[in-house]
mmCIF file of C-alpha atoms in Angstrom:
data_model
loop_
_atom_site.group_PDB
_atom_site.id
_atom_site.type_symbol
_atom_site.label_atom_id
_atom_site.label_comp_id
_atom_site.label_asym_id
_atom_site.label_seq_id
_atom_site.Cartn_x
_atom_site.Cartn_y
_atom_site.Cartn_z
ATOM 1 C CA MET A 1 105.372 85.349 45.115
ATOM 2 C CA THR A 2 104.755 83.603 48.448
ATOM 3 C CA ARG A 3 103.104 86.753 49.804
ATOM 4 C CA LEU A 4 100.715 86.811 46.836
ATOM 5 C CA LEU A 5 99.385 83.282 47.355
ATOM 6 C CA PRO A 6 96.964 84.137 50.206
ATOM 7 C CA LEU A 7 95.694 87.136 48.233
ATOM 8 C CA LEU A 8 95.215 85.058 45.087
ATOM 9 C CA ALA A 9 93.356 82.431 47.096
ATOM 10 C CA LEU A 10 91.030 85.112 48.493
ATOM 11 C CA VAL A 11 90.325 86.524 45.024
ATOM 12 C CA TRP A 12 89.686 83.023 43.668
ATOM 13 C CA ALA A 13 87.301 82.201 46.512
ATOM 14 C CA ALA A 14 85.357 85.435 45.971
ATOM 15 C CA ALA A 15 85.116 85.027 42.195
ATOM 16 C CA PRO A 16 81.674 84.118 40.793
ATOM 17 C CA SER A 17 81.157 80.648 39.383
ATOM 18 C CA ALA A 18 81.250 80.060 35.641
ATOM 19 C CA GLN A 19 78.396 81.534 33.666
ATOM 20 C CA ILE A 20 75.650 79.234 32.447
ATOM 21 C CA THR A 21 75.625 78.570 28.711
ATOM 22 C CA TYR A 22 73.189 78.044 25.864
ATOM 23 C CA GLY A 23 70.958 75.050 26.538
ATOM 24 C CA ASP A 24 71.485 74.987 30.314
ATOM 25 C CA PRO A 25 68.394 74.773 32.555
ATOM 26 C CA VAL A 26 67.213 77.547 34.881
ATOM 27 C CA PRO A 27 69.501 77.469 37.947
ATOM 28 C CA GLN A 28 67.810 76.981 41.322
ATOM 29 C CA ALA A 29 64.430 76.962 39.569
ATOM 30 C CA SER A 30 62.553 75.413 42.489
ATOM 31 C CA THR A 31 64.301 77.392 45.262
ATOM 32 C CA ALA A 32 61.987 79.833 47.044
ATOM 33 C CA PHE A 33 63.176 83.431 47.303
ATOM 34 C CA THR A 34 61.671 86.319 49.252
ATOM 35 C CA THR A 35 60.167 88.945 46.978
ATOM 36 C CA ALA A 36 60.019 92.702 47.317
ATOM 37 C CA ASP A 37 56.337 92.535 48.301
ATOM 38 C CA GLY A 38 57.153 90.285 51.274
ATOM 39 C CA SER A 39 55.896 87.024 49.791
ATOM 40 C CA SER A 40 58.064 84.279 48.315
ATOM 41 C CA THR A 41 58.190 82.553 44.949
ATOM 42 C CA THR A 42 60.357 80.412 42.704
ATOM 43 C CA LEU A 43 61.648 80.915 39.186
ATOM 44 C CA ASP A 44 59.542 77.898 38.169
ATOM 45 C CA ALA A 45 56.439 79.762 39.353
ATOM 46 C CA ALA A 46 57.492 82.909 37.476
ATOM 47 C CA SER A 47 57.884 81.026 34.180
ATOM 48 C CA GLY A 48 55.273 81.347 31.466
ATOM 49 C CA THR A 49 54.214 78.818 28.871
ATOM 50 C CA ALA A 50 56.558 80.417 26.321
ATOM 51 C CA GLY A 51 59.544 80.911 28.611
ATOM 52 C CA LEU A 52 61.118 83.033 31.305
ATOM 53 C CA VAL A 53 63.237 86.177 31.387
ATOM 54 C CA VAL A 54 65.396 86.695 34.483
ATOM 55 C CA VAL A 55 66.985 90.123 34.805
ATOM 56 C CA PHE A 56 69.562 90.884 37.486
ATOM 57 C CA TRP A 57 68.728 94.382 38.663
ATOM 58 C CA SER A 58 69.747 97.170 41.019
ATOM 59 C CA ASN A 59 67.906 100.070 42.626
ATOM 60 C CA ALA A 60 71.068 102.185 42.797
ATOM 61 C CA CYS A 61 72.524 101.869 39.303
ATOM 62 C CA PRO A 62 72.164 104.657 36.723
ATOM 63 C CA TRP A 63 72.136 102.072 33.921
ATOM 64 C CA THR A 64 69.150 100.206 35.352
ATOM 65 C CA ASP A 65 67.451 103.607 35.739
ATOM 66 C CA ARG A 66 67.897 104.150 31.998
ATOM 67 C CA TYR A 67 66.555 100.689 31.211
ATOM 68 C CA THR A 68 63.506 100.795 33.488
ATOM 69 C CA PRO A 69 61.041 102.105 30.857
ATOM 70 C CA ARG A 70 62.418 99.674 28.295
ATOM 71 C CA VAL A 71 62.020 96.609 30.492
ATOM 72 C CA ALA A 72 58.551 97.754 31.553
ATOM 73 C CA ASP A 73 57.690 97.872 27.843
ATOM 74 C CA LEU A 74 59.111 94.372 27.305
ATOM 75 C CA VAL A 75 57.036 93.010 30.199
ATOM 76 C CA ALA A 76 53.890 94.600 28.744
ATOM 77 C CA ARG A 77 54.617 93.294 25.237
ATOM 78 C CA TYR A 78 55.718 89.746 25.962
ATOM 79 C CA THR A 79 53.691 88.682 28.996
ATOM 80 C CA PRO A 80 50.602 88.227 26.760
ATOM 81 C CA ALA A 81 52.754 85.974 24.539
ATOM 82 C CA GLY A 82 53.295 83.650 27.500
ATOM 83 C CA ILE A 83 56.748 84.779 28.627
ATOM 84 C CA GLY A 84 57.188 85.223 32.363
ATOM 85 C CA PHE A 85 59.536 87.752 33.938
ATOM 86 C CA ALA A 86 61.451 87.903 37.200
ATOM 87 C CA PHE A 87 63.900 90.518 38.459
ATOM 88 C CA VAL A 88 66.633 89.671 40.932
ATOM 89 C CA ASN A 89 68.461 92.032 43.261
ATOM 90 C CA ALA A 90 71.703 90.259 44.172
ATOM 91 C CA ASN A 91 73.345 93.279 45.779
ATOM 92 C CA ASP A 92 74.258 93.158 49.456
ATOM 93 C CA PRO A 93 71.561 95.185 51.288
ATOM 94 C CA ALA A 94 74.025 95.830 54.123
ATOM 95 C CA ALA A 95 76.218 97.772 51.703
ATOM 96 C CA SER A 96 73.476 100.167 50.541
ATOM 97 C CA ASP A 97 70.068 101.084 51.926
ATOM 98 C CA ARG A 98 68.936 101.468 48.306
ATOM 99 C CA GLU A 99 69.267 97.704 47.810
ATOM 100 C CA THR A 100 67.048 96.571 50.685
ATOM 101 C CA THR A 101 63.787 94.699 50.164
ATOM 102 C CA ALA A 102 61.837 97.839 51.107
ATOM 103 C CA ALA A 103 63.757 99.889 48.542
ATOM 104 C CA SER A 104 63.127 97.202 45.931
ATOM 105 C CA ARG A 105 59.403 97.324 46.675
ATOM 106 C CA GLU A 106 59.378 101.118 46.233
ATOM 107 C CA ALA A 107 61.399 100.904 43.006
ATOM 108 C CA ALA A 108 59.157 98.228 41.506
ATOM 109 C CA THR A 109 56.013 100.169 42.422
ATOM 110 C CA ALA A 110 57.390 103.418 40.988
ATOM 111 C CA ALA A 111 58.359 101.661 37.746
ATOM 112 C CA GLY A 112 55.018 99.865 37.463
ATOM 113 C CA LEU A 113 56.773 96.490 37.287
ATOM 114 C CA ALA A 114 54.139 94.012 38.389
ATOM 115 C CA VAL A 115 56.503 91.023 38.215
ATOM 116 C CA PRO A 116 58.329 89.080 40.929
ATOM 117 C CA TYR A 117 61.356 91.004 42.229
ATOM 118 C CA LEU A 118 63.454 88.465 44.112
ATOM 119 C CA ALA A 119 65.906 89.260 46.891
ATOM 120 C CA ASP A 120 69.222 87.408 46.608
ATOM 121 C CA PRO A 121 71.179 89.036 49.459
ATOM 122 C CA SER A 122 73.791 86.282 49.650
ATOM 123 C CA GLY A 123 74.404 86.409 45.889
ATOM 124 C CA ALA A 124 73.853 82.634 45.637
ATOM 125 C CA LEU A 125 71.487 82.932 42.674
ATOM 126 C CA ALA A 126 73.795 85.397 40.902
ATOM 127 C CA ALA A 127 76.663 82.938 41.387
ATOM 128 C CA ALA A 128 74.557 80.093 39.986
ATOM 129 C CA PHE A 129 73.794 82.156 36.886
ATOM 130 C CA GLY A 130 77.273 83.648 36.645
ATOM 131 C CA ALA A 131 75.761 87.151 36.685
ATOM 132 C CA ARG A 132 78.242 89.894 37.533
ATOM 133 C CA SER A 133 76.410 93.098 36.644
ATOM 134 C CA ALA A 134 73.009 94.767 36.479
ATOM 135 C CA PRO A 135 71.181 94.775 34.213
ATOM 136 C CA HIS A 136 72.000 91.291 32.912
ATOM 137 C CA ALA A 137 69.195 89.439 31.122
ATOM 138 C CA PHE A 138 68.749 85.684 30.719
ATOM 139 C CA PHE A 139 66.004 84.245 28.485
ATOM 140 C CA PHE A 140 64.931 80.632 28.850
ATOM 141 C CA GLY A 141 62.655 79.025 26.270
ATOM 142 C CA PRO A 142 59.463 77.048 26.861
ATOM 143 C CA ASP A 143 61.485 73.923 27.721
ATOM 144 C CA GLY A 144 63.323 75.848 30.462
ATOM 145 C CA THR A 145 66.720 75.962 28.751
ATOM 146 C CA LEU A 146 68.824 79.065 28.156
ATOM 147 C CA LEU A 147 68.375 80.645 24.738
ATOM 148 C CA TYR A 148 69.958 84.068 25.266
ATOM 149 C CA ASP A 149 71.941 86.000 27.853
ATOM 150 C CA GLY A 150 73.589 89.384 27.950
ATOM 151 C CA THR A 151 72.566 92.956 27.397
ATOM 152 C CA ILE A 152 68.980 94.008 26.745
ATOM 153 C CA ASP A 153 69.897 95.947 23.617
ATOM 154 C CA ASP A 154 72.896 97.641 21.993
ATOM 155 C CA SER A 155 72.312 101.146 23.373
ATOM 156 C CA PRO A 156 72.607 101.395 27.164
ATOM 157 C CA ALA A 157 72.699 105.188 27.021
ATOM 158 C CA SER A 158 69.615 105.892 24.942
ATOM 159 C CA PRO A 159 66.570 103.982 23.657
ATOM 160 C CA ASP A 160 66.536 106.272 20.623
ATOM 161 C CA ARG A 161 69.817 104.766 19.425
ATOM 162 C CA VAL A 162 68.899 101.085 19.690
ATOM 163 C CA ARG A 163 69.768 99.227 16.512
ATOM 164 C CA VAL A 164 69.616 95.657 17.798
ATOM 165 C CA PRO A 165 67.107 94.829 20.571
ATOM 166 C CA TYR A 166 68.870 91.572 21.469
ATOM 167 C CA LEU A 167 66.489 90.348 24.169
ATOM 168 C CA ALA A 168 63.328 91.201 22.210
ATOM 169 C CA GLN A 169 64.837 89.651 19.099
ATOM 170 C CA ALA A 170 65.515 86.382 20.937
ATOM 171 C CA MET A 171 61.995 86.309 22.371
ATOM 172 C CA ASP A 172 60.444 87.022 18.951
ATOM 173 C CA GLN A 173 62.476 84.248 17.334
ATOM 174 C CA SER A 174 61.608 81.763 20.070
ATOM 175 C CA VAL A 175 57.882 82.530 19.942
ATOM 176 C CA ALA A 176 58.003 82.125 16.141
ATOM 177 C CA GLY A 177 59.794 78.780 16.458
ATOM 178 C CA LEU A 178 62.941 80.110 14.800
ATOM 179 C CA PRO A 179 66.596 79.568 15.770
ATOM 180 C CA ILE A 180 68.060 82.242 18.044
ATOM 181 C CA GLU A 181 70.472 84.241 15.886
ATOM 182 C CA VAL A 182 72.387 85.882 18.753
ATOM 183 C CA GLN A 183 72.696 83.678 21.819
ATOM 184 C CA ARG A 184 75.080 85.769 23.934
ATOM 185 C CA THR A 185 76.231 89.358 24.224
ATOM 186 C CA GLN A 186 78.301 91.193 26.811
ATOM 187 C CA ALA A 187 76.137 92.493 29.647
ATOM 188 C CA PHE A 188 76.733 96.144 30.435
ATOM 189 C CA GLY A 189 75.972 97.851 33.727
ATOM 190 C CA CYS A 190 76.930 98.225 37.365
ATOM 191 C CA THR A 191 78.944 95.521 39.070
ATOM 192 C CA LEU A 192 76.863 93.505 41.522
ATOM 193 C CA LYS A 193 77.903 94.292 45.088
ATOM 194 C CA ARG A 194 77.616 90.774 46.448
ATOM 195 C CA SER A 195 77.907 89.852 50.100
ATOM 196 C CA ALA A 196 81.327 88.633 51.245
ATOM 197 C CA GLN A 197 79.624 85.760 53.097
#
C-alpha cells in the first residue's frame, strides 16, 4: 500500500477539477485566449445576446470529424437567434502536430467554421469547465449561466440516426423561454490529451 501512495497522489494531481453544474457562470469568461487565426478573444466577447455555446474540440479525433457538419449547421442556424459559439482545443500541441494552432486554423477553414477557435494548450480552461473529452458542448443562457452540457446529440456515429438533438433542443427551449428539459448528458468522444504541466 505504501508503494501505491505516490502513484495515487500523482493520479489525483493530474485529475481534472470537478465539472461545472447547472446554473454556474461561464468559467474564465474574461480571460483572453489566443485563437486559431492568431488574434485573441474572450468567452465574454464570443457570447451572443441569447447565450453562448462552448464546444471542446480536436483536430485529430474521428468523432469530431463526424460532428463537424452538424456543428457547422448549428452555428448557421442559431447565430441569427443571438447565440454565440466558441470552440476550444485543449489538447497538448506538443503531443500531436494536428493539435497546433496552425492545424486548428486549417481545420476551421476547411470546415467553414467562422467562429472563435481558442487554443488552451495548458488545459486550464478544460479543467475549469471539467471537460474531459471532445466533442463536449456547454450551453450558457442569456444571463451567462449553464443550461446544458454533454453530448451534441444521441447519435455520434451517424446524423441519420439522431433521435434527440440535445444541444439544439436546449437552445430552442431557452430561446422560447421554456425550462430546459435535459440539462446534462454524458459527453462522448476522444479523451483530451492535456499537458502534464
